[in-house]
Coordinates of C-alpha atoms in Angstrom, one line a residue:
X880 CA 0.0 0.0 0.0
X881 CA 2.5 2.3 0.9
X882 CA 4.8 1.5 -2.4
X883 CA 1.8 2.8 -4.3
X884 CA 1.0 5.9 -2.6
X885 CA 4.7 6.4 -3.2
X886 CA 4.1 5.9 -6.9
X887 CA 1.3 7.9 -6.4
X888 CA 3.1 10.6 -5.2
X889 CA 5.9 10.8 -7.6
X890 CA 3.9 10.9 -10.6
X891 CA 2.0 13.5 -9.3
X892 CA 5.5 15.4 -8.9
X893 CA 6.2 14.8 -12.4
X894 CA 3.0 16.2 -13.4
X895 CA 3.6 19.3 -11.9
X896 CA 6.8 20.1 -13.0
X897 CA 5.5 19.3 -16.6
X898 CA 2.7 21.6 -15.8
X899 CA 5.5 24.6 -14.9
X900 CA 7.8 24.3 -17.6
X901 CA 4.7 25.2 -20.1
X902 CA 3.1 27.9 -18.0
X903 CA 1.5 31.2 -19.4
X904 CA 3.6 33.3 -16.9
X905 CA 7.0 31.9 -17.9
X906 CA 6.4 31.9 -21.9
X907 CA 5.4 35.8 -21.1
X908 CA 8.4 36.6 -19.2
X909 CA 10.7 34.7 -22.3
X910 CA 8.9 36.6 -24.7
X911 CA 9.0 40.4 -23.0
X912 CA 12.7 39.3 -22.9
X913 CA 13.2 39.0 -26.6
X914 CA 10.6 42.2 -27.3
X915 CA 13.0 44.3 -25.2
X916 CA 16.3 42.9 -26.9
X917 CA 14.8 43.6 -30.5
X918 CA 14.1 47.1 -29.4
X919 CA 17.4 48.0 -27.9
X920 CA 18.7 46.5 -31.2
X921 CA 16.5 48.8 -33.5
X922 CA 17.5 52.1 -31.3
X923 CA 20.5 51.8 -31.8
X924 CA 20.1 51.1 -35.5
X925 CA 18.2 54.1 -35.9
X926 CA 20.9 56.1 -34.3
X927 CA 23.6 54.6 -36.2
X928 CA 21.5 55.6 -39.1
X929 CA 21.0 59.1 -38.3
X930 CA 24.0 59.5 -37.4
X931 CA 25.5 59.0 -40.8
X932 CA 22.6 60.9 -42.1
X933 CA 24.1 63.5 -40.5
X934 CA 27.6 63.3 -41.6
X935 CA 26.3 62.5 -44.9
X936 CA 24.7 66.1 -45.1
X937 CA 27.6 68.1 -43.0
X938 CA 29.6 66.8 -46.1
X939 CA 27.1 68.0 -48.6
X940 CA 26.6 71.6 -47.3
X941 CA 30.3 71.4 -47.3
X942 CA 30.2 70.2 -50.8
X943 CA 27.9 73.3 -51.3
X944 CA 30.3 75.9 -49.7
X945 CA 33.1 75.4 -52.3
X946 CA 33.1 76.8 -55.7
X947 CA 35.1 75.3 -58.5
X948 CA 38.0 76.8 -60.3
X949 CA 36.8 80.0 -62.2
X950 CA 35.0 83.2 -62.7
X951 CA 31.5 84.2 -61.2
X952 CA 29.9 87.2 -61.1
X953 CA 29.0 88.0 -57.5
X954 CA 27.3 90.8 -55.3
X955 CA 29.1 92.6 -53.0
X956 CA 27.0 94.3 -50.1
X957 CA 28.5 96.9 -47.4
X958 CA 27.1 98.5 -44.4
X959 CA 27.8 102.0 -45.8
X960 CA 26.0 103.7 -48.8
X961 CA 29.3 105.6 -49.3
X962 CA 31.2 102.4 -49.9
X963 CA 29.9 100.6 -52.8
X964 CA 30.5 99.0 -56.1
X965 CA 30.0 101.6 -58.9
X966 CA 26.1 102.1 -59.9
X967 CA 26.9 100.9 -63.2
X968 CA 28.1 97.0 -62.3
X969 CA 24.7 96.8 -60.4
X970 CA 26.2 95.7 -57.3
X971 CA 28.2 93.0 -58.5
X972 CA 32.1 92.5 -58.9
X973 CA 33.8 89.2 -60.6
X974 CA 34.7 86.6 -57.9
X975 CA 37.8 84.6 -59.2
X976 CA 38.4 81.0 -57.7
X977 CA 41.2 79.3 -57.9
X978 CA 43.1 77.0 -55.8
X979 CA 39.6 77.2 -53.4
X980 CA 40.6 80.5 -53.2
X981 CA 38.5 83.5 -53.6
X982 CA 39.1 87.4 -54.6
X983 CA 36.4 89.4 -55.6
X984 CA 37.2 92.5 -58.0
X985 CA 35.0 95.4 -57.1
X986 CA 34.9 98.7 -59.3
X987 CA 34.1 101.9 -56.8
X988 CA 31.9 104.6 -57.2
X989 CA 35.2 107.4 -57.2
X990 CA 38.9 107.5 -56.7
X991 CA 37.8 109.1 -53.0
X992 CA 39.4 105.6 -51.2
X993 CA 43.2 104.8 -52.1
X994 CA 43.4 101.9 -49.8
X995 CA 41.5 98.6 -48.6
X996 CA 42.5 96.2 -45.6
X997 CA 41.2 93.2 -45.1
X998 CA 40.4 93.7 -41.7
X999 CA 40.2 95.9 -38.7
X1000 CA 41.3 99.5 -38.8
X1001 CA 43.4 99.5 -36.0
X1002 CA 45.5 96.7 -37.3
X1003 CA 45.7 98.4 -40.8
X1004 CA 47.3 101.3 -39.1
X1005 CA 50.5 99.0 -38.4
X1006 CA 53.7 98.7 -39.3
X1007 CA 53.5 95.5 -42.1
X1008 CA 50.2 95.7 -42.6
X1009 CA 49.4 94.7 -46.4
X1010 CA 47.0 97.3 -47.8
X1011 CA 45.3 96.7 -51.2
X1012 CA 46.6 99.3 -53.9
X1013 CA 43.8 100.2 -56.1
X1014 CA 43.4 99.6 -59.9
X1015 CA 42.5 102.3 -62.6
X1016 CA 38.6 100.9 -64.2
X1017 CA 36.8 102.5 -66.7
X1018 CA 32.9 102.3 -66.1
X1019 CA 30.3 102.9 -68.5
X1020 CA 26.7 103.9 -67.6
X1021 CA 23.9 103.1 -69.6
X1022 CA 23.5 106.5 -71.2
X1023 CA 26.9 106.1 -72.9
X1024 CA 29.1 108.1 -70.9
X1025 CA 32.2 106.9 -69.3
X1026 CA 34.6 107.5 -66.1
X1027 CA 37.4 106.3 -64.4
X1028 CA 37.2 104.8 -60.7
X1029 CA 39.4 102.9 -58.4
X1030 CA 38.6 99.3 -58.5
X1031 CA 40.0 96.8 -55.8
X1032 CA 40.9 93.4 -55.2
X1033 CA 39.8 91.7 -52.2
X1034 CA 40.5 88.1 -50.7
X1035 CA 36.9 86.5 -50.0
X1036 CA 37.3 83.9 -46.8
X1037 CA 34.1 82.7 -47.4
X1038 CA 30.5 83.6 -48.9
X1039 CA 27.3 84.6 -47.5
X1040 CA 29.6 85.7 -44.7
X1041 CA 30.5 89.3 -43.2
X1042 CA 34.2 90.2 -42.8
X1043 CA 35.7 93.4 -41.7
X1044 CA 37.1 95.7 -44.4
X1045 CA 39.4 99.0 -43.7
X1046 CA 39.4 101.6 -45.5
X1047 CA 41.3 105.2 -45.9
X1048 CA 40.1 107.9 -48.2
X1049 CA 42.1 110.8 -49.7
X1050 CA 41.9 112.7 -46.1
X1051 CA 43.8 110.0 -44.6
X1052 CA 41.8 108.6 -41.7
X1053 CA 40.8 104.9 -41.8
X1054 CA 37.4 103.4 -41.2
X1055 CA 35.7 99.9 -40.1
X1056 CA 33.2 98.6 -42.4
X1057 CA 31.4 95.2 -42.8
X1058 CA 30.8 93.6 -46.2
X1059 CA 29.8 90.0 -47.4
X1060 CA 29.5 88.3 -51.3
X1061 CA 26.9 86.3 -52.2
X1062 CA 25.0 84.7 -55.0
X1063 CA 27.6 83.7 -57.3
X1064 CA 26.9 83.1 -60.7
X1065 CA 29.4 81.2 -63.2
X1066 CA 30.0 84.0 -65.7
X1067 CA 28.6 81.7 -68.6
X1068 CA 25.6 81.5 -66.4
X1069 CA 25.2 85.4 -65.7
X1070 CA 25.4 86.3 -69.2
X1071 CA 23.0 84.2 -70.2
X1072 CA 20.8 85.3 -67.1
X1073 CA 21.0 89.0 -68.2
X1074 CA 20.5 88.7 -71.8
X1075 CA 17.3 86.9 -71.2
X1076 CA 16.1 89.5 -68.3
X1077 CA 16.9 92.4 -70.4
X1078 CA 15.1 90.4 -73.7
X1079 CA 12.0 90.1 -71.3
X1080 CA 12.9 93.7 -69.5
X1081 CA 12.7 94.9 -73.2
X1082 CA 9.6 93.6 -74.0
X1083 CA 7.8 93.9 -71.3
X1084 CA 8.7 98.0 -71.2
X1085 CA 8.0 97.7 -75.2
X1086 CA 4.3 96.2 -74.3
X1087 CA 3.9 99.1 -71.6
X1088 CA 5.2 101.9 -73.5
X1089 CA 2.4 101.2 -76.3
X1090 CA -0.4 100.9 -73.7
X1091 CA 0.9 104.3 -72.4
X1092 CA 1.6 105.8 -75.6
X1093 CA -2.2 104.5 -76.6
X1094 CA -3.9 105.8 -73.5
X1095 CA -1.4 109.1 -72.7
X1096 CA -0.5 110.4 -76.3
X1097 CA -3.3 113.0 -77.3
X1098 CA -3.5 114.5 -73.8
X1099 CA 0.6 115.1 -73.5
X1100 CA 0.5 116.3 -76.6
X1101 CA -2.2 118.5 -75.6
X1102 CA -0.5 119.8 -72.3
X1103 CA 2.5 120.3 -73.9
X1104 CA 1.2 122.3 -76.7
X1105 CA -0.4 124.4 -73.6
X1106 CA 2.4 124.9 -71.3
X1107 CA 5.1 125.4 -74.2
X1108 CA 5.5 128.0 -77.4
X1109 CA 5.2 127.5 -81.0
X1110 CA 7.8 128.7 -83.2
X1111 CA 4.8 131.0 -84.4
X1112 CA 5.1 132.9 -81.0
X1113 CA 8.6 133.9 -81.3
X1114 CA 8.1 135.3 -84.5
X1115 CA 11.3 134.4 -85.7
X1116 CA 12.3 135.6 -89.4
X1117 CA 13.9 132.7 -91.6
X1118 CA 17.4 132.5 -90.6
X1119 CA 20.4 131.3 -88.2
X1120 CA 20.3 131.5 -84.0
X1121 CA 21.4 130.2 -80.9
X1122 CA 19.2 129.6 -78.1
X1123 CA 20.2 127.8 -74.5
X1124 CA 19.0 124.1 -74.0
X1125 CA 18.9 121.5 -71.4
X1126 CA 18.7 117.9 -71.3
X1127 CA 17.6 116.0 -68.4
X1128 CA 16.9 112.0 -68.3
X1129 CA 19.1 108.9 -68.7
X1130 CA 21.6 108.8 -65.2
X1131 CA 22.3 112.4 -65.2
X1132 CA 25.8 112.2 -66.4
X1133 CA 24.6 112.8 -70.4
X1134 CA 25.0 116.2 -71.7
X1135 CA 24.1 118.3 -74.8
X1136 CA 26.1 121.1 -76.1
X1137 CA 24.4 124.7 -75.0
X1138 CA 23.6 127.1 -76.9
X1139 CA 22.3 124.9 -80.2
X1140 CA 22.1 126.6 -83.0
X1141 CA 18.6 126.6 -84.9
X1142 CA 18.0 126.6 -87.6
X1143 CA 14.4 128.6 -89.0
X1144 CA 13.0 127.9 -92.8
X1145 CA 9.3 128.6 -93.1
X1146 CA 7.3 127.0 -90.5
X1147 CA 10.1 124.7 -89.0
X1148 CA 12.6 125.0 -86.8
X1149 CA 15.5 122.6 -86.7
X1150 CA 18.3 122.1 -83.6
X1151 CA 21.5 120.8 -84.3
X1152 CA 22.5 118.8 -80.9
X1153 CA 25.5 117.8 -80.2
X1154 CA 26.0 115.1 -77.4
X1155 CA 28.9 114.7 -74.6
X1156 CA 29.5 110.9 -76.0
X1157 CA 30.5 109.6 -79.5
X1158 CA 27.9 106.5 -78.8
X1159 CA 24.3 107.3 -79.6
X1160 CA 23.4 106.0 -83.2
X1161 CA 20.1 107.6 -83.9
X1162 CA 17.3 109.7 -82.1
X1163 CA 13.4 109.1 -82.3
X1164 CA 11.7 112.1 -82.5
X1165 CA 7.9 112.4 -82.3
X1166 CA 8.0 108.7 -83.6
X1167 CA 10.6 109.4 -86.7
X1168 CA 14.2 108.4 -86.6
X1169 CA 16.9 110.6 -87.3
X1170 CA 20.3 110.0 -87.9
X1171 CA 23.7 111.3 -86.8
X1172 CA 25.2 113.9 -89.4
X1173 CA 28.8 113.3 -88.3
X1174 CA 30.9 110.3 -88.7
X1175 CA 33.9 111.4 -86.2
X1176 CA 33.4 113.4 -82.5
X1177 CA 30.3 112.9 -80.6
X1178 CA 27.3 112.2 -81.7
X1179 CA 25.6 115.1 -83.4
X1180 CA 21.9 115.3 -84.6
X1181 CA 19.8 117.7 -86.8
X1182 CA 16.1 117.3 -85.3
X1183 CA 12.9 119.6 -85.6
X1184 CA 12.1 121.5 -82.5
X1185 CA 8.3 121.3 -82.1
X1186 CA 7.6 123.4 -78.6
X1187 CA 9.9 125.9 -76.7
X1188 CA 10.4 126.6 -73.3
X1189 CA 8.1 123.4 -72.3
X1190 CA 9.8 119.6 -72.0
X1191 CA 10.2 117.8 -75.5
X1192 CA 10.6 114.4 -75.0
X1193 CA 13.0 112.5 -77.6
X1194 CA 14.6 109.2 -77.4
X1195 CA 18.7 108.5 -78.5
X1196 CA 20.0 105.1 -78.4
X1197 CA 23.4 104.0 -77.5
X1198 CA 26.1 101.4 -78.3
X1199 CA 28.1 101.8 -75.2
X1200 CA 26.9 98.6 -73.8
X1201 CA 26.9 95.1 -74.1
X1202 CA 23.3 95.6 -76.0
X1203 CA 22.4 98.7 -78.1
X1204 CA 19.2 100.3 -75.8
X1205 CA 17.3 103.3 -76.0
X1206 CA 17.2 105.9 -73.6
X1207 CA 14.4 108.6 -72.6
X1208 CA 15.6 112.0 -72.5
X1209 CA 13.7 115.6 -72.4
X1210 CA 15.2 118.7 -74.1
X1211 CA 13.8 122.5 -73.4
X1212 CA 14.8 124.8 -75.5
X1213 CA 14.8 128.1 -73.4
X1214 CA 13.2 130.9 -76.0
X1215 CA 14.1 133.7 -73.6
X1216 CA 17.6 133.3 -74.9
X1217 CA 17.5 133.3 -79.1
X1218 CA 19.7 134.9 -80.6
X1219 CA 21.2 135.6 -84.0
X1220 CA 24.0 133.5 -84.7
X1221 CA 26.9 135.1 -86.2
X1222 CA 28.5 133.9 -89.5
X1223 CA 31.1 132.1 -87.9
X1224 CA 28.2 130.4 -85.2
X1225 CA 26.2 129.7 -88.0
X1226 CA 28.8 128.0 -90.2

């Protein structure tokens, strides 16, 4: 009896254990186990990952820093409107790169500063210190006229970027200024950028200009007529005179020779104006194009005069540019000062 309640007992024993080893509680606490192992793994994959994400973009904004060998058109900004690039570059100066290293070649707006250093003031003022020596550029402006300027070239440490500049004007004292270049342009690029803004400039001022002229033409003509004189008010005889004229339009720096002589035959009076540049190939006058009657000196027209001592608006192109473009300009002819010309003035 007691041999089987032993057997009895150890089966019992056997059961249990068999009971244990599948249980609910322990397959749970397995599982959790291998949960929690394949998240620590994925974390750290994910940081692993973005960690070469990261290098992977600090080398392509580096990438994005450095410009190739060559030459770019760049603009070149200051903190002072009385350091600048000349009006007529539109801001810009030519960035040259080579070796990975940049210099940007800036045309002023005078001769006024004689020096650059590339840095602080104080430090240019010492013994050693390497100042920039200015060049000798010739700007044109888009009315035809021409100067000379002081042009400079200046190491670039890096774009988008300020870094101090120095400079010392004719008076002698040196100043701090701030400047940065940006937005460079392969000069392949560029030119093909501002041929097709000025082809769209064009012809989107070409499409304006007609509404205007549609809309505007009758009553300008109109107030023109009303604040000016006819040639029939001066009651000029047929003959040879001078009379004072201004010209205003384009940038300012065109002129016109003053007195014109005038010319009177009938009802027509005809100005002979002589421009300050050898470069404007025809005028338009109330819509009809005249030609230069000179082949050597500046540019020299014979137009009708249709209203004194009021505006008279004409147009002259020019060839000094890249493009031939026309240019508005208003002459007044000032009738308070006719006078005869002399043989010699009228010859």
């Amino acid at each position: 009896m007691k041999k089987r309640s032993f057997t009895l007992l150890m089966t019992a024993l056997t059961v249990s254990a068999t009971l244990l080893g599948t249980s609910p509680i322990l397959a749970e606490t397995k599982d959790d186990t291998a949960t929690e192992e394949t998240a620590d793994k994925d974390v750290a994959d994910t940081e692993e990952t973005d960690a070469k994400d990261e290098e992977s973009k600090d080398a392509d904004t580096s990438k994005g820093d450095t410009l190739e060998d060559g030459t770019y058109t760049a603009e070149f900004d200051t903190d002072n409107g009385m350091f600048h690039v000349n009006e007529a570059n539109d801001g810009k100066g030519t960035l040259t790169v080579k070796d990975g290293q940049m210099t940007i070649h800036v045309s002023l707006a005078s001769k006024k500063i004689v020096n650059l250093f590339v840095g602080k003031a104080e430090d240019a003022k010492k013994d050693g210190a390497e100042l920039l020596e200015p060049t000798t550029d010739t700007v044109t402006y888009s009315d035809g006229m021409t100067e000379e300027v002081y042009g400079f070239d200046i190491p670039v440490p890096a774009l988008d970027e300020e870094f101090d500049v120095a400079l010392i004007g004719t008076k002698g004292k040196w100043y701090d200024h701030k400047v940065r270049v940006t937005n460079p342009v392969k000069t392949d690029d560029a030119e093909a950028a501002d041929t097709e803004d000025t082809a769209s400039k064009d012809a989107e001022d070409t499409k304006e200009d007609a509404k205007d002229d549609t809309e505007t033409a009758d009553t300008e003509k109109d107030s023109k007529d009303e604040k000016g004189k006819t040639l029939a008010d001066l009651n000029l005889e047929d003959g040879d005179y001078t009379m004072e004229v201004t010209l205003t339009g384009g940038t300012g720096r065109a002129t016109v020779d003053s007195p014109a002589a005038i010319k009177v035959e009938g009802d027509k009076a005809t100005a002979t104006i002589v421009w300050s540049s050898p470069n404007y190939d025809y005028m338009l006058v109330d819509g009809e194009k005249y030609e230069p009657v000179n082949k050597d000196g500046n540019s020299t027209f014979e137009i009708p005069v249709s209203v004194f001592d009021a505006e008279m608006e004409v147009t002259a192109d020019t060839v000094a540019m890249s493009t031939p473009h026309e240019i508005d300009y208003t002459l007044n002819f000032d009738s308070s000062t006719v006078k005869e010309a002399k043989a010699k003035d009228a010859e």
